[in-house]
Tab-separated table of C-alpha atoms and ligand atoms in Angstrom:
chain	number	residue	atom	x	y	z
A	138	VAL	CA	0.134	-0.114	-0.065
A	139	PRO	CA	1.609	3.486	-0.964
A	140	LEU	CA	2.620	5.607	1.955
A	141	TRP	CA	0.195	8.430	1.172
A	142	ILE	CA	-2.831	6.141	1.588
A	143	ILE	CA	-1.525	5.030	4.800
A	144	LEU	CA	-0.968	8.803	5.894
A	145	LEU	CA	-4.412	9.774	4.592
A	146	ALA	CA	-6.054	6.940	6.397
A	147	ALA	CA	-4.261	7.722	9.679
A	148	ALA	CA	-5.445	11.615	9.200
A	149	GLY	CA	-8.766	10.311	8.628
A	150	ILE	CA	-8.922	8.218	11.890
A	151	ILE	CA	-7.383	11.003	13.862
A	152	LEU	CA	-9.910	13.574	12.710
A	153	LEU	CA	-12.836	11.192	13.408
A	154	ALA	CA	-11.340	10.373	16.829
A	155	VAL	CA	-11.070	14.379	17.376
A	156	PHE	CA	-14.772	14.851	16.273
A	157	LEU	CA	-16.268	12.047	18.393
A	158	TRP	CA	-14.360	13.499	21.289
A	159	TRP	CA	-15.835	16.869	20.565
A	160	LEU	CA	-19.458	15.436	20.112
A	161	ILE	CA	-19.430	13.083	23.059
A	162	THR	CA	-16.751	14.522	25.860
A	163	ALA	CA	-16.018	18.179	25.101
A	164	THR	CA	-19.759	19.117	24.288
A	165	GLU	CA	-21.317	16.155	26.527
A	166	GLY	CA	-23.742	15.261	23.611
A	167	VAL	CA	-25.574	18.491	23.444
A	168	TYR	CA	-25.370	18.704	19.634
A	169	LEU	CA	-27.162	15.180	19.321
A	170	GLY	CA	-30.183	16.219	21.504
A	171	ARG	CA	-31.442	16.116	24.891
A	172	ARG	CA	-31.823	12.237	25.000
A	173	ALA	CA	-28.134	11.982	24.238
A	174	VAL	CA	-27.188	14.255	26.932
A	175	ILE	CA	-29.242	12.438	29.636
A	176	TRP	CA	-28.064	9.118	28.332
A	177	LEU	CA	-24.356	10.344	28.881
A	178	TYR	CA	-25.177	11.548	32.331
A	179	ASP	CA	-26.928	8.208	33.129
A	180	LEU	CA	-23.669	6.612	31.904
A	181	TYR	CA	-21.221	8.713	33.731
A	182	ALA	CA	-23.319	9.181	36.873
A	183	THR	CA	-21.546	6.889	39.395
A	184	ARG	CA	-18.182	8.547	38.297
A	185	TYR	CA	-19.569	12.196	38.109
A	186	ASP	CA	-18.340	13.197	41.556
A	187	ALA	CA	-14.863	11.807	41.084
A	188	ILE	CA	-14.423	13.508	37.801
A	189	LYS	CA	-15.592	16.795	39.166
A	190	GLN	CA	-13.557	16.475	42.646
A	191	ILE	CA	-15.783	18.414	44.441
A	192	ASN	CA	-14.219	19.642	47.740
A	193	PRO	CA	-16.911	20.200	50.606
A	194	ARG	CA	-14.759	22.956	52.125
A	195	HIS	CA	-14.607	24.960	48.646
A	196	GLU	CA	-18.451	24.281	48.152
A	197	ALA	CA	-19.012	25.849	51.515
A	198	VAL	CA	-16.853	29.049	50.878
A	199	TYR	CA	-17.341	29.634	47.289
A	200	LEU	CA	-20.781	28.190	46.549
A	201	ALA	CA	-22.935	28.001	49.981
A	202	GLN	CA	-21.921	30.840	51.703
A	203	PRO	CA	-21.999	33.667	49.023
A	204	ILE	CA	-25.500	32.439	48.336
A	205	LEU	CA	-26.752	32.852	52.042
A	206	ASP	CA	-24.831	36.350	52.026
A	207	GLN	CA	-27.226	37.398	49.203
A	208	MET	CA	-30.135	36.679	51.207
A	209	PRO	CA	-29.475	37.857	54.742
A	210	ARG	CA	-33.213	38.560	55.514
A	211	VAL	CA	-34.599	34.839	54.375
A	212	ARG	CA	-33.532	32.749	57.226
A	213	ALA	CA	-35.289	29.622	55.638
A	214	PRO	CA	-35.686	30.039	52.087
A	215	LEU	CA	-37.558	27.619	49.635
A	216	VAL	CA	-35.042	26.888	47.207
A	217	LEU	CA	-35.159	25.069	43.509
A	218	ASP	CA	-32.165	23.529	42.095
A	219	VAL	CA	-32.884	22.606	38.476
A	220	ALA	CA	-30.436	20.133	36.814
A	221	THR	CA	-29.413	19.145	40.617
A	222	GLY	CA	-27.334	16.002	39.197
A	223	THR	CA	-25.678	14.392	42.162
A	224	GLY	CA	-27.059	16.901	44.624
A	225	ARG	CA	-24.139	19.222	44.913
A	226	LEU	CA	-26.055	22.494	45.731
A	227	PRO	CA	-28.499	20.927	48.126
A	228	LEU	CA	-25.651	19.273	49.946
A	229	ALA	CA	-23.544	22.625	50.153
A	230	LEU	CA	-26.566	24.525	51.387
A	231	LEU	CA	-27.747	21.887	53.886
A	232	ALA	CA	-24.342	21.641	55.286
A	233	GLN	CA	-24.311	25.346	56.336
A	234	PRO	CA	-25.737	25.405	60.034
A	235	THR	CA	-27.237	28.852	59.305
A	236	PHE	CA	-29.512	27.383	56.302
A	237	GLN	CA	-32.568	26.313	57.603
A	238	GLY	CA	-34.471	26.144	54.293
A	239	ARG	CA	-36.086	23.442	52.202
A	240	ILE	CA	-35.009	22.354	48.837
A	241	VAL	CA	-36.432	20.927	45.813
A	242	GLY	CA	-34.056	19.243	43.393
A	243	ILE	CA	-35.122	18.088	39.815
A	244	ASP	CA	-32.872	16.330	37.150
A	245	LEU	CA	-33.725	14.327	34.068
A	246	SER	CA	-31.150	11.952	34.555
A	247	ARG	CA	-32.493	9.255	36.795
A	248	ARG	CA	-29.057	7.894	37.606
A	249	MET	CA	-27.666	11.196	38.542
A	250	ILE	CA	-30.626	11.888	40.702
A	251	ALA	CA	-30.495	8.461	42.308
A	252	ILE	CA	-26.985	9.342	43.570
A	253	ALA	CA	-28.358	12.696	44.923
A	254	ALA	CA	-31.044	10.795	46.793
A	255	HIS	CA	-28.175	8.413	48.276
A	256	LYS	CA	-25.893	11.337	49.486
A	257	LEU	CA	-29.012	13.482	50.788
A	258	ALA	CA	-30.960	10.418	52.632
A	259	GLY	CA	-29.987	12.047	55.869
A	260	TYR	CA	-31.787	15.162	54.911
A	261	SER	CA	-34.991	13.464	53.485
A	262	SER	CA	-37.169	15.875	55.620
A	263	ARG	CA	-35.719	18.946	54.100
A	264	VAL	CA	-35.077	17.830	50.392
A	265	SER	CA	-37.556	16.702	47.730
A	266	LEU	CA	-35.931	15.153	44.555
A	267	ILE	CA	-38.032	14.817	41.444
A	268	HIS	CA	-37.070	13.323	38.192
A	269	HIS	CA	-38.335	15.951	35.750
A	270	ALA	CA	-37.133	17.813	32.930
A	271	ALA	CA	-36.030	21.609	33.337
A	272	GLU	CA	-38.098	22.764	30.109
A	273	ALA	CA	-41.513	23.122	31.936
A	274	LEU	CA	-41.304	23.229	35.789
A	275	PRO	CA	-44.360	22.046	37.842
A	276	PHE	CA	-44.651	24.862	40.183
A	277	PRO	CA	-46.736	28.062	40.071
A	278	ASN	CA	-45.375	31.532	39.171
A	279	ASP	CA	-43.605	33.220	41.895
A	280	THR	CA	-43.028	30.303	44.069
A	281	PHE	CA	-39.180	30.192	45.190
A	282	ASP	CA	-36.837	32.272	47.260
A	283	LEU	CA	-34.019	31.035	45.595
A	284	VAL	CA	-33.602	29.495	42.057
A	285	THR	CA	-30.197	27.587	41.011
A	286	CYS	CA	-28.978	25.859	38.105
A	287	LEU	CA	-25.307	24.995	38.067
A	288	GLU	CA	-23.288	23.856	35.010
A	289	ALA	CA	-26.293	22.707	33.396
A	290	LEU	CA	-27.779	25.376	30.986
A	291	GLU	CA	-25.325	24.962	28.016
A	292	PHE	CA	-26.327	21.233	27.900
A	293	MET	CA	-29.935	22.021	27.195
A	294	GLU	CA	-31.439	22.263	23.445
A	295	ASN	CA	-33.007	25.580	24.525
A	296	PRO	CA	-31.370	27.479	27.457
A	297	ARG	CA	-33.153	30.749	26.862
A	298	ALA	CA	-36.645	28.979	27.427
A	299	VAL	CA	-35.303	27.312	30.738
A	300	LEU	CA	-34.011	30.645	31.768
A	301	ARG	CA	-37.569	31.820	31.252
A	302	GLU	CA	-38.766	28.979	33.478
A	303	LEU	CA	-36.529	29.589	36.193
A	304	ALA	CA	-37.234	33.383	36.305
A	305	ARG	CA	-41.092	32.463	36.223
A	306	VAL	CA	-41.158	30.333	39.306
A	307	LEU	CA	-38.833	32.711	41.174
A	308	ARG	CA	-40.754	34.934	43.651
A	309	PRO	CA	-40.543	38.824	43.192
A	310	GLY	CA	-37.457	39.906	45.165
A	311	GLY	CA	-35.990	36.256	44.933
A	312	LEU	CA	-32.750	35.416	43.835
A	313	LEU	CA	-31.466	33.744	40.670
A	314	THR	CA	-28.025	31.714	40.654
A	315	ILE	CA	-26.782	30.155	37.441
A	316	THR	CA	-23.434	29.534	35.808
A	317	ASN	CA	-21.956	30.679	32.536
A	318	ARG	CA	-19.197	28.535	31.041
A	319	ARG	CA	-16.106	30.144	29.805
A	320	GLY	CA	-12.383	29.189	28.815
A	321	LEU	CA	-11.708	26.827	25.994
A	322	TYR	CA	-14.596	24.450	26.597
A	323	ALA	CA	-16.931	27.287	26.196
A	324	ARG	CA	-15.260	28.381	22.899
A	325	LEU	CA	-15.773	24.634	21.634
A	326	MET	CA	-19.540	25.047	21.894
A	327	PRO	CA	-20.574	27.648	19.286
A	328	GLY	CA	-24.369	28.733	19.834
A	329	LYS	CA	-24.615	27.027	23.272
A	330	VAL	CA	-22.455	29.466	25.564
A	331	ALA	CA	-23.633	32.998	25.467
A	332	SER	CA	-21.058	35.972	26.249
A	333	ASN	CA	-21.413	37.817	29.376
A	334	ASP	CA	-22.886	40.844	27.591
A	335	GLN	CA	-25.352	38.522	25.685
A	336	LEU	CA	-26.456	36.931	28.981
A	337	ALA	CA	-26.729	40.014	30.755
A	338	GLU	CA	-28.683	41.632	28.011
A	339	LEU	CA	-30.920	38.451	28.083
A	340	LEU	CA	-31.429	38.663	31.948
A	341	ARG	CA	-32.075	42.265	31.903
A	342	GLY	CA	-33.889	42.663	28.785
A	343	ASP	CA	-35.876	39.435	28.050
A	344	LEU	CA	-36.399	38.474	31.515
A	345	SER	CA	-36.648	41.913	33.344
A	346	LEU	CA	-34.293	40.810	36.082
A	347	GLU	CA	-32.211	43.353	38.094
A	348	ARG	CA	-28.705	43.551	39.670
A	349	VAL	CA	-27.229	40.994	37.213
A	350	GLU	CA	-23.863	40.237	38.420
A	351	PHE	CA	-20.859	38.076	37.334
A	352	GLN	CA	-18.475	36.477	39.556
A	353	GLY	CA	-15.368	34.291	39.015
A	354	TRP	CA	-16.010	30.932	40.464
A	355	GLN	CA	-14.063	28.120	38.663
A	356	VAL	CA	-11.491	27.967	35.633
A	357	GLU	CA	-14.313	26.705	33.508
A	358	TYR	CA	-17.544	28.733	35.191
A	359	GLN	CA	-18.612	31.882	36.300
A	360	ILE	CA	-21.496	32.338	38.661
A	361	VAL	CA	-24.214	34.693	37.601
A	362	ARG	CA	-26.654	36.255	39.957
A	363	ALA	CA	-29.952	38.290	39.391
A	364	ILE	CA	-32.711	39.310	41.318
A	365	LYS	CA	-36.446	39.346	40.281
A	366	PRO	CA	-37.865	42.703	40.461
A	367	GLY	CA	-40.535	43.674	43.007
A	368	HIS	CA	-41.212	42.322	46.541
A	369	SER	CA	-43.167	39.564	48.072
A	370	LEU	CA	-42.983	37.830	51.451
A	371	PRO	CA	-40.433	35.129	51.652
A	372	ALA	CA	-41.981	31.597	50.729
A	373	GLY	CA	-40.241	29.911	53.481
A	374	PRO	CA	-39.660	26.285	54.022
A	375	ARG	CA	-42.845	25.235	52.328
A	376	LEU	CA	-43.644	21.621	52.008
A	377	LEU	CA	-43.910	19.910	48.494
A	378	PRO	CA	-47.641	19.453	48.375
A	379	GLU	CA	-48.221	23.181	48.971
A	380	ILE	CA	-46.188	24.159	45.650
A	381	TRP	CA	-46.204	21.029	43.401
A	382	GLN	CA	-48.805	20.893	40.282
A	383	CYS	CA	-50.008	17.573	39.446
A	384	PRO	CA	-48.594	16.616	36.064
A	385	ALA	CA	-51.879	15.667	34.531
A	386	CYS	CA	-54.183	18.461	36.058
A	387	GLY	CA	-51.805	21.183	36.879
A	388	GLN	CA	-53.792	21.438	40.420
A	389	ILE	CA	-51.893	21.543	43.595
A	390	GLU	CA	-53.713	19.113	45.252
A	391	MET	CA	-50.841	16.188	45.390
A	392	VAL	CA	-51.209	13.872	48.429
A	393	ASP	CA	-48.494	11.436	49.706
A	394	GLU	CA	-49.346	7.961	49.732
A	395	GLY	CA	-46.004	6.513	50.616
A	396	ASP	CA	-44.983	4.731	47.409
A	397	ASN	CA	-46.812	7.250	45.147
A	398	TRP	CA	-48.461	10.376	45.245
A	399	ARG	CA	-52.210	11.103	44.376
A	400	CYS	CA	-53.926	13.929	43.075
A	401	ALA	CA	-57.041	14.810	45.094
A	402	ALA	CA	-58.402	16.739	42.280
A	403	CYS	CA	-57.973	14.327	39.061
A	404	GLY	CA	-56.913	10.908	40.777
A	405	GLY	CA	-53.668	11.082	38.764
A	406	ARG	CA	-50.737	9.232	40.290
A	407	VAL	CA	-46.817	9.794	40.450
A	408	PRO	CA	-44.721	6.864	41.602
A	409	VAL	CA	-41.975	7.429	44.030
A	410	GLY	CA	-38.709	5.190	43.689
A	411	ALA	CA	-37.412	2.964	46.464
A	412	ASP	CA	-34.803	5.547	46.710
A	413	GLY	CA	-37.448	8.338	47.464
A	414	VAL	CA	-36.996	10.066	44.080
A	415	ILE	CA	-40.463	11.034	42.643
A	416	GLU	CA	-40.655	9.862	39.209
A	417	ALA	CA	-42.450	12.657	37.147
A	418	ASP	CA	-40.843	12.524	34.017
A	419	SER	CA	-43.541	12.670	31.698
A	420	SER	CA	-41.624	10.847	28.993
A	421	SER	CA	-41.559	7.804	31.156
A	422	LYS	CA	-45.422	7.911	30.907
A	423	LYS	CA	-45.907	6.667	34.532
A	424	THR	CA	-48.510	9.487	35.547
A	425	ARG	CA	-52.308	8.419	35.656
B	510	SAM	C1	-22.696	19.049	34.535
B	510	SAM	S1	-24.175	18.371	35.547
B	510	SAM	C2	-24.426	19.571	36.675
B	510	SAM	C3	-24.968	18.955	38.017
B	510	SAM	C4	-25.093	20.030	39.331
B	510	SAM	N1	-25.748	21.152	39.028
B	510	SAM	C5	-23.628	20.350	39.469
B	510	SAM	O1	-23.328	21.358	39.714
B	510	SAM	O2	-22.834	19.254	40.047
B	510	SAM	C6	-25.528	18.703	34.282
B	510	SAM	C7	-26.827	18.186	34.810
B	510	SAM	O3	-27.804	18.623	33.947
B	510	SAM	C8	-28.868	17.637	33.896
B	510	SAM	N2	-29.812	17.938	32.677
B	510	SAM	C9	-29.178	18.208	31.381
B	510	SAM	N3	-30.542	18.505	30.606
B	510	SAM	C10	-31.494	18.665	31.374
B	510	SAM	C11	-32.869	18.906	31.369
B	510	SAM	N4	-33.146	19.292	29.995
B	510	SAM	N5	-33.705	18.774	32.201
B	510	SAM	C12	-33.149	18.625	33.571
B	510	SAM	N6	-31.889	18.004	33.846
B	510	SAM	C13	-30.976	18.345	32.730
B	510	SAM	C14	-27.966	16.432	33.693
B	510	SAM	O4	-28.841	15.192	33.983
B	510	SAM	C15	-26.874	16.704	34.846
B	510	SAM	O5	-27.272	16.068	35.973
């Protein structure tokens, strides 16, 4: 075989390997659609924490404490963590003695949220975990004191629509905390990562949020904070049945029956996994 054919084949194989690395590892399947992203998170779930090398002391100092510092007057906030993954944000907040609130975590990867359930088992009275997509949140407008979504928006098909959902369920005066990717990997995700100016414009313009600030956080991510304009009383540590809309009829009438939740309005049922995770992902067709 002539040398030029061998070189051409080798170049082709290298290019293919680089392309697959970009498609699957660098961009976590986002250009292949939501199912691919979730499939990859399911696949990597057991290794996620080891890959991230999350350090509890750093989480306390650089994640939980700055959030609590932003909400000095809300001692027991009601928190929604969208794309909670293996429970990083709930764990960081609950480890703070000054945090007296309740947290709802949602994620579409069943295996990621199963690990969150395992890690958060000691806090089960203060955390509810729901297997659910970020795109349509099952809560009324103006519900939560704090809405967070860390290291996840860029892996969603329509981050702008999800941001709208996050702002919708945040109460007036509530705090939104998200992340924006930066560095090499951000440049490898064209059309998926906004510049700070674009994101600020979206938060201030389209979503009418105020006091938008960016803060360095990790090499790969910045923390972005914003406040929903207006004032309302803190939601406080409300329980899930007070805020969760039935996936079938939208009413807030869900009754806890142990291994499932039943809607008192329409009779729809949502099962609960053995690990306590509420199985409300509509694509799994388990409701009603
Ligand atoms: C990089 S992890 C971040 C997890 C966690 N927030 C953290 O900081 O460790 C991204 C998470 O987003 C979740 N995710 C991606 N797309 C989603 C969607 N459309 N709805 C809900 N969760 C989604 C994935 O399952 C995964 O757990």
